[in-house]
PDB file of C-alpha atoms in Angstrom:
ATOM      1  CA  UNK A   1      21.749 -44.863   3.676  1.00 85.00           C
ATOM      2  CA  UNK A   2      20.366 -48.372   4.089  1.00 89.00           C
ATOM      3  CA  UNK A   3      17.122 -48.789   2.142  1.00 92.00           C
ATOM      4  CA  UNK A   4      16.422 -52.515   2.450  1.00 93.00           C
ATOM      5  CA  UNK A   5      17.494 -55.732   4.157  1.00 96.00           C
ATOM      6  CA  UNK A   6      17.329 -59.141   2.451  1.00 95.00           C
ATOM      7  CA  UNK A   7      17.147 -62.454   4.349  1.00 97.00           C
ATOM      8  CA  UNK A   8      17.661 -60.547   7.605  1.00 95.00           C
ATOM      9  CA  UNK A   9      21.395 -59.977   6.999  1.00 95.00           C
ATOM     10  CA  UNK A  10      22.141 -58.687   3.489  1.00 97.00           C
ATOM     11  CA  UNK A  11      21.990 -54.895   3.398  1.00 95.00           C
ATOM     12  CA  UNK A  12      21.102 -52.688   0.417  1.00 96.00           C
ATOM     13  CA  UNK A  13      22.380 -49.101   0.489  1.00 94.00           C
ATOM     14  CA  UNK A  14      21.855 -46.033  -1.627  1.00 94.00           C
ATOM     15  CA  UNK A  15      25.188 -44.237  -1.790  1.00 92.00           C
ATOM     16  CA  UNK A  16      25.263 -40.535  -1.041  1.00 87.00           C
ATOM     17  CA  UNK A  17      25.726 -38.615  -4.291  1.00 86.00           C
ATOM     18  CA  UNK A  18      26.454 -34.957  -4.858  1.00 86.00           C
ATOM     19  CA  UNK A  19      26.231 -33.173  -8.211  1.00 87.00           C
ATOM     20  CA  UNK A  20      27.381 -29.684  -9.145  1.00 87.00           C
ATOM     21  CA  UNK A  21      28.730 -27.810 -12.180  1.00 92.00           C
ATOM     22  CA  UNK A  22      31.982 -29.819 -12.031  1.00 93.00           C
ATOM     23  CA  UNK A  23      30.277 -33.211 -12.248  1.00 87.00           C
ATOM     24  CA  UNK A  24      29.241 -35.791  -9.651  1.00 82.00           C
ATOM     25  CA  UNK A  25      30.725 -37.215  -6.457  1.00 82.00           C
ATOM     26  CA  UNK A  26      29.745 -40.482  -4.740  1.00 84.00           C
ATOM     27  CA  UNK A  27      30.587 -41.490  -1.159  1.00 81.00           C
ATOM     28  CA  UNK A  28      31.271 -45.229  -1.252  1.00 83.00           C
ATOM     29  CA  UNK A  29      32.411 -45.773   2.346  1.00 77.00           C
ATOM     30  CA  UNK A  30      31.136 -43.396   5.024  1.00 75.00           C
ATOM     31  CA  UNK A  31      29.379 -43.573   8.405  1.00 74.00           C
ATOM     32  CA  UNK A  32      26.494 -45.508   6.809  1.00 71.00           C
ATOM     33  CA  UNK A  33      28.772 -48.409   5.905  1.00 71.00           C
ATOM     34  CA  UNK A  34      31.088 -48.134   8.926  1.00 65.00           C
ATOM     35  CA  UNK A  35      30.341 -51.739   9.952  1.00 75.00           C
ATOM     36  CA  UNK A  36      32.344 -52.884   6.901  1.00 80.00           C
ATOM     37  CA  UNK A  37      36.141 -52.729   7.148  1.00 84.00           C
ATOM     38  CA  UNK A  38      37.701 -52.720   3.675  1.00 85.00           C
ATOM     39  CA  UNK A  39      40.859 -54.780   3.180  1.00 90.00           C
ATOM     40  CA  UNK A  40      40.879 -55.106  -0.614  1.00 92.00           C
ATOM     41  CA  UNK A  41      39.056 -53.347  -3.474  1.00 92.00           C
ATOM     42  CA  UNK A  42      38.862 -54.467  -7.085  1.00 93.00           C
ATOM     43  CA  UNK A  43      37.422 -52.635 -10.086  1.00 95.00           C
ATOM     44  CA  UNK A  44      36.036 -54.883 -12.802  1.00 96.00           C
ATOM     45  CA  UNK A  45      35.778 -53.347 -16.283  1.00 97.00           C
ATOM     46  CA  UNK A  46      33.224 -55.428 -18.185  1.00 97.00           C
ATOM     47  CA  UNK A  47      33.154 -54.715 -21.946  1.00 97.00           C
ATOM     48  CA  UNK A  48      30.235 -56.976 -22.909  1.00 98.00           C
ATOM     49  CA  UNK A  49      26.588 -57.097 -21.911  1.00 98.00           C
ATOM     50  CA  UNK A  50      25.718 -60.532 -20.516  1.00 98.00           C
ATOM     51  CA  UNK A  51      29.049 -61.164 -18.758  1.00 98.00           C
ATOM     52  CA  UNK A  52      28.344 -63.405 -15.759  1.00 98.00           C
ATOM     53  CA  UNK A  53      30.153 -63.958 -12.441  1.00 96.00           C
ATOM     54  CA  UNK A  54      29.089 -66.564  -9.877  1.00 94.00           C
ATOM     55  CA  UNK A  55      27.803 -68.167  -7.854  1.00 96.00           C
ATOM     56  CA  UNK A  56      30.537 -67.343  -5.304  1.00 95.00           C
ATOM     57  CA  UNK A  57      30.279 -67.667  -1.532  1.00 94.00           C
ATOM     58  CA  UNK A  58      32.080 -68.032   1.795  1.00 89.00           C
ATOM     59  CA  UNK A  59      30.893 -70.241   4.623  1.00 88.00           C
ATOM     60  CA  UNK A  60      30.036 -68.683   7.987  1.00 88.00           C
ATOM     61  CA  UNK A  61      32.759 -70.794   9.598  1.00 86.00           C
ATOM     62  CA  UNK A  62      35.346 -68.936   7.487  1.00 86.00           C
ATOM     63  CA  UNK A  63      33.674 -65.567   6.955  1.00 90.00           C
ATOM     64  CA  UNK A  64      34.277 -62.859   4.394  1.00 93.00           C
ATOM     65  CA  UNK A  65      31.989 -59.906   3.712  1.00 93.00           C
ATOM     66  CA  UNK A  66      31.612 -58.378   0.236  1.00 95.00           C
ATOM     67  CA  UNK A  67      30.532 -54.894  -0.800  1.00 95.00           C
ATOM     68  CA  UNK A  68      29.395 -54.491  -4.423  1.00 97.00           C
ATOM     69  CA  UNK A  69      28.254 -51.497  -6.456  1.00 97.00           C
ATOM     70  CA  UNK A  70      28.259 -50.350 -10.084  1.00 97.00           C
ATOM     71  CA  UNK A  71      29.959 -47.074 -10.992  1.00 95.00           C
ATOM     72  CA  UNK A  72      29.215 -47.198 -14.724  1.00 96.00           C
ATOM     73  CA  UNK A  73      26.525 -48.987 -16.690  1.00 97.00           C
ATOM     74  CA  UNK A  74      24.081 -51.504 -15.216  1.00 98.00           C
ATOM     75  CA  UNK A  75      24.107 -55.010 -13.771  1.00 98.00           C
ATOM     76  CA  UNK A  76      21.801 -57.419 -11.981  1.00 98.00           C
ATOM     77  CA  UNK A  77      23.127 -58.600  -8.622  1.00 98.00           C
ATOM     78  CA  UNK A  78      21.952 -61.905  -7.142  1.00 98.00           C
ATOM     79  CA  UNK A  79      21.913 -62.932  -3.483  1.00 98.00           C
ATOM     80  CA  UNK A  80      21.381 -66.629  -2.658  1.00 97.00           C
ATOM     81  CA  UNK A  81      20.798 -67.901   0.883  1.00 97.00           C
ATOM     82  CA  UNK A  82      23.200 -70.834   1.383  1.00 95.00           C
ATOM     83  CA  UNK A  83      22.747 -71.199   5.147  1.00 93.00           C
ATOM     84  CA  UNK A  84      21.567 -74.800   5.519  1.00 89.00           C
ATOM     85  CA  UNK A  85      19.649 -74.144   8.739  1.00 92.00           C
ATOM     86  CA  UNK A  86      17.865 -71.088   7.324  1.00 95.00           C
ATOM     87  CA  UNK A  87      14.117 -71.222   6.521  1.00 95.00           C
ATOM     88  CA  UNK A  88      14.990 -69.481   3.224  1.00 97.00           C
ATOM     89  CA  UNK A  89      17.803 -71.914   2.287  1.00 95.00           C
ATOM     90  CA  UNK A  90      18.481 -71.834  -1.495  1.00 95.00           C
ATOM     91  CA  UNK A  91      16.070 -68.943  -2.064  1.00 97.00           C
ATOM     92  CA  UNK A  92      17.395 -65.925  -3.951  1.00 98.00           C
ATOM     93  CA  UNK A  93      16.659 -62.296  -4.665  1.00 98.00           C
ATOM     94  CA  UNK A  94      18.071 -59.891  -7.224  1.00 97.00           C
ATOM     95  CA  UNK A  95      18.565 -56.151  -7.382  1.00 97.00           C
ATOM     96  CA  UNK A  96      19.677 -53.936 -10.236  1.00 98.00           C
ATOM     97  CA  UNK A  97      22.829 -51.933  -9.547  1.00 98.00           C
ATOM     98  CA  UNK A  98      23.518 -48.982 -11.809  1.00 97.00           C
ATOM     99  CA  UNK A  99      25.334 -45.716 -12.176  1.00 94.00           C
ATOM    100  CA  UNK A 100      21.943 -43.986 -11.962  1.00 94.00           C
ATOM    101  CA  UNK A 101      20.465 -45.593  -8.822  1.00 95.00           C
ATOM    102  CA  UNK A 102      23.769 -45.689  -6.839  1.00 94.00           C
ATOM    103  CA  UNK A 103      22.714 -48.850  -4.994  1.00 96.00           C
ATOM    104  CA  UNK A 104      25.268 -51.029  -3.204  1.00 96.00           C
ATOM    105  CA  UNK A 105      24.970 -54.469  -1.588  1.00 96.00           C
ATOM    106  CA  UNK A 106      26.733 -55.670   1.585  1.00 96.00           C
ATOM    107  CA  UNK A 107      26.889 -59.474   1.530  1.00 96.00           C
ATOM    108  CA  UNK A 108      28.038 -61.419   4.610  1.00 94.00           C
ATOM    109  CA  UNK A 109      29.291 -65.013   4.728  1.00 94.00           C
ATOM    110  CA  UNK A 110      26.674 -67.704   4.222  1.00 95.00           C
ATOM    111  CA  UNK A 111      25.229 -66.094   1.114  1.00 97.00           C
ATOM    112  CA  UNK A 112      25.996 -66.755  -2.520  1.00 96.00           C
ATOM    113  CA  UNK A 113      26.647 -63.876  -4.876  1.00 97.00           C
ATOM    114  CA  UNK A 114      26.316 -63.621  -8.655  1.00 98.00           C
ATOM    115  CA  UNK A 115      26.290 -60.751 -11.124  1.00 98.00           C
ATOM    116  CA  UNK A 116      25.431 -60.256 -14.798  1.00 98.00           C
ATOM    117  CA  UNK A 117      26.183 -57.069 -16.737  1.00 98.00           C
ATOM    118  CA  UNK A 118      23.134 -55.537 -18.415  1.00 98.00           C
ATOM    119  CA  UNK A 119      24.968 -53.248 -20.805  1.00 97.00           C
ATOM    120  CA  UNK A 120      28.320 -52.896 -22.496  1.00 98.00           C
ATOM    121  CA  UNK A 121      31.196 -51.186 -20.688  1.00 98.00           C
ATOM    122  CA  UNK A 122      29.825 -51.720 -17.202  1.00 98.00           C
ATOM    123  CA  UNK A 123      32.245 -51.072 -14.334  1.00 97.00           C
ATOM    124  CA  UNK A 124      31.763 -52.822 -11.000  1.00 97.00           C
ATOM    125  CA  UNK A 125      33.450 -51.888  -7.723  1.00 96.00           C
ATOM    126  CA  UNK A 126      33.968 -54.929  -5.482  1.00 95.00           C
ATOM    127  CA  UNK A 127      35.431 -54.727  -1.963  1.00 94.00           C
ATOM    128  CA  UNK A 128      36.070 -57.400   0.679  1.00 94.00           C
ATOM    129  CA  UNK A 129      37.210 -57.475   4.298  1.00 92.00           C
ATOM    130  CA  UNK A 130      39.978 -59.975   3.495  1.00 89.00           C
ATOM    131  CA  UNK A 131      43.003 -59.628   1.234  1.00 85.00           C
ATOM    132  CA  UNK A 132      45.394 -61.704  -0.864  1.00 77.00           C
ATOM    133  CA  UNK A 133      45.018 -65.474  -0.578  1.00 75.00           C
ATOM    134  CA  UNK A 134      42.479 -64.967   2.222  1.00 80.00           C
ATOM    135  CA  UNK A 135      40.055 -63.312  -0.217  1.00 79.00           C
ATOM    136  CA  UNK A 136      39.183 -66.459  -2.191  1.00 80.00           C
ATOM    137  CA  UNK A 137      35.615 -67.716  -2.564  1.00 86.00           C
ATOM    138  CA  UNK A 138      33.994 -71.100  -3.091  1.00 87.00           C
ATOM    139  CA  UNK A 139      31.582 -71.746  -5.951  1.00 89.00           C
ATOM    140  CA  UNK A 140      28.238 -73.283  -6.843  1.00 92.00           C
ATOM    141  CA  UNK A 141      27.056 -73.770 -10.410  1.00 92.00           C
ATOM    142  CA  UNK A 142      24.645 -71.081 -11.569  1.00 94.00           C
ATOM    143  CA  UNK A 143      22.619 -73.767 -13.435  1.00 92.00           C
ATOM    144  CA  UNK A 144      21.782 -75.617 -10.212  1.00 91.00           C
ATOM    145  CA  UNK A 145      18.070 -76.511 -10.424  1.00 90.00           C
ATOM    146  CA  UNK A 146      17.763 -76.469  -6.626  1.00 91.00           C
ATOM    147  CA  UNK A 147      18.434 -72.732  -6.771  1.00 94.00           C
ATOM    148  CA  UNK A 148      16.649 -71.986 -10.050  1.00 94.00           C
ATOM    149  CA  UNK A 149      18.429 -68.757 -10.878  1.00 96.00           C
ATOM    150  CA  UNK A 150      16.654 -66.803 -13.645  1.00 96.00           C
ATOM    151  CA  UNK A 151      18.696 -64.558 -15.939  1.00 97.00           C
ATOM    152  CA  UNK A 152      17.154 -61.610 -17.817  1.00 96.00           C
ATOM    153  CA  UNK A 153      19.477 -61.995 -20.828  1.00 97.00           C
ATOM    154  CA  UNK A 154      21.667 -64.789 -22.235  1.00 96.00           C
ATOM    155  CA  UNK A 155      25.196 -65.170 -20.886  1.00 97.00           C
ATOM    156  CA  UNK A 156      27.775 -63.880 -23.357  1.00 97.00           C
ATOM    157  CA  UNK A 157      30.935 -64.434 -21.265  1.00 96.00           C
ATOM    158  CA  UNK A 158      31.687 -66.656 -18.261  1.00 94.00           C
ATOM    159  CA  UNK A 159      34.896 -68.093 -16.805  1.00 90.00           C
ATOM    160  CA  UNK A 160      35.761 -71.774 -17.174  1.00 86.00           C
ATOM    161  CA  UNK A 161      35.802 -72.258 -13.409  1.00 84.00           C
ATOM    162  CA  UNK A 162      32.288 -70.789 -13.001  1.00 90.00           C
ATOM    163  CA  UNK A 163      31.022 -72.897 -15.897  1.00 88.00           C
ATOM    164  CA  UNK A 164      32.361 -76.090 -14.312  1.00 84.00           C
ATOM    165  CA  UNK A 165      31.539 -75.247 -10.680  1.00 86.00           C
ATOM    166  CA  UNK A 166      29.930 -77.991  -8.550  1.00 85.00           C
ATOM    167  CA  UNK A 167      26.214 -78.204  -7.811  1.00 86.00           C
ATOM    168  CA  UNK A 168      24.733 -78.023  -4.306  1.00 85.00           C
ATOM    169  CA  UNK A 169      24.546 -81.820  -4.147  1.00 68.00           C
ATOM    170  CA  UNK A 170      28.278 -81.948  -4.938  1.00 60.00           C
ATOM    171  CA  UNK A 171      29.300 -79.611  -2.135  1.00 54.00           C
ATOM    172  CA  UNK A 172      32.076 -82.007  -1.152  1.00 51.00           C
ATOM    173  CA  UNK A 173      34.108 -80.363  -3.914  1.00 46.00           C
ATOM    174  CA  UNK A 174      36.085 -77.320  -2.804  1.00 50.00           C
ATOM    175  CA  UNK A 175      37.453 -74.757  -5.255  1.00 48.00           C
ATOM    176  CA  UNK A 176      40.433 -72.499  -4.648  1.00 47.00           C
ATOM    177  CA  UNK A 177      40.315 -69.451  -6.884  1.00 46.00           C
ATOM    178  CA  UNK A 178      42.657 -66.804  -8.221  1.00 51.00           C
ATOM    179  CA  UNK A 179      46.003 -68.261  -7.189  1.00 64.00           C
ATOM    180  CA  UNK A 180      48.656 -66.248  -9.056  1.00 70.00           C
ATOM    181  CA  UNK A 181      50.940 -68.243 -11.362  1.00 73.00           C
ATOM    182  CA  UNK A 182      53.985 -66.414  -9.999  1.00 74.00           C
ATOM    183  CA  UNK A 183      53.257 -67.580  -6.436  1.00 73.00           C
ATOM    184  CA  UNK A 184      55.272 -70.805  -6.737  1.00 75.00           C
ATOM    185  CA  UNK A 185      55.294 -71.544  -3.008  1.00 73.00           C
ATOM    186  CA  UNK A 186      51.495 -71.289  -2.645  1.00 71.00           C
ATOM    187  CA  UNK A 187      50.848 -73.383  -5.745  1.00 70.00           C
ATOM    188  CA  UNK A 188      53.226 -76.082  -4.478  1.00 76.00           C
ATOM    189  CA  UNK A 189      51.451 -75.998  -1.099  1.00 71.00           C
ATOM    190  CA  UNK A 190      48.003 -76.528  -2.693  1.00 69.00           C
ATOM    191  CA  UNK A 191      49.344 -79.448  -4.726  1.00 75.00           C
ATOM    192  CA  UNK A 192      50.807 -81.012  -1.578  1.00 73.00           C
ATOM    193  CA  UNK A 193      47.395 -80.766   0.112  1.00 68.00           C
ATOM    194  CA  UNK A 194      45.778 -82.734  -2.709  1.00 71.00           C
ATOM    195  CA  UNK A 195      44.299 -79.927  -4.798  1.00 73.00           C
ATOM    196  CA  UNK A 196      44.245 -80.606  -8.552  1.00 74.00           C
ATOM    197  CA  UNK A 197      44.707 -77.948 -11.217  1.00 76.00           C
ATOM    198  CA  UNK A 198      41.610 -77.659 -13.441  1.00 70.00           C
ATOM    199  CA  UNK A 199      42.519 -74.659 -15.596  1.00 71.00           C
ATOM    200  CA  UNK A 200      44.767 -71.627 -15.907  1.00 72.00           C
ATOM    201  CA  UNK A 201      44.957 -68.352 -17.781  1.00 71.00           C
ATOM    202  CA  UNK A 202      47.703 -65.759 -18.225  1.00 72.00           C
ATOM    203  CA  UNK A 203      47.641 -64.779 -14.544  1.00 71.00           C
ATOM    204  CA  UNK A 204      46.005 -67.438 -12.369  1.00 73.00           C
ATOM    205  CA  UNK A 205      45.823 -71.171 -11.716  1.00 75.00           C
ATOM    206  CA  UNK A 206      42.491 -72.680 -10.583  1.00 71.00           C
ATOM    207  CA  UNK A 207      42.292 -75.778  -8.395  1.00 70.00           C
ATOM    208  CA  UNK A 208      39.671 -78.212  -7.137  1.00 68.00           C
ATOM    209  CA  UNK A 209      39.820 -80.661  -4.257  1.00 64.00           C
ATOM    210  CA  UNK A 210      37.455 -83.556  -3.708  1.00 57.00           C
ATOM    211  CA  UNK A 211      36.712 -83.809   0.000  1.00 51.00           C
ATOM    212  CA  UNK A 212      35.672 -87.054   1.619  1.00 46.00           C
TER     213      UNK A 212
END
């Protein structure tokens, strides 16, 4: 059931849980979350406390909704209002997600999202209403002083592309995330459009484009 609404659009749910002699069962998507149509679900296994993701967002002109919960361990979830015309522009709120409280957050376009694990071996379930190349996000640097994000513990792990993400004042820079190395055609297409590779790992290539 929905227990809270943040910034008039972001919804916080408590998932329905049932426990018996066999163990526990959690309903992730049911009639309470019927407004969200899942296209892709990822499960992030996070070995280390202090692992940080964000700030990631999608603009309202190219929307994508995210659904986030924690199925093992604990993490602090951040919601940042990035709607420029909003009276709460650049304000943020946080909520702890854990195996025990069974909270979940539904985040529409126009809001930034970040997450830090609060204990070792945390597992996060992350779903979106887009899939494949359509499920990419843009980024803003978590150190941006205009946002003033406060972290409860030091960051132990963070990706290179989050570490080097642009600040709000540099929003002319557009990141394209998680483009698989094997997708030769897509990578060639991004290069043709003027995107520049900034880093890669064993699976993905990460690009940036400076917009005029």
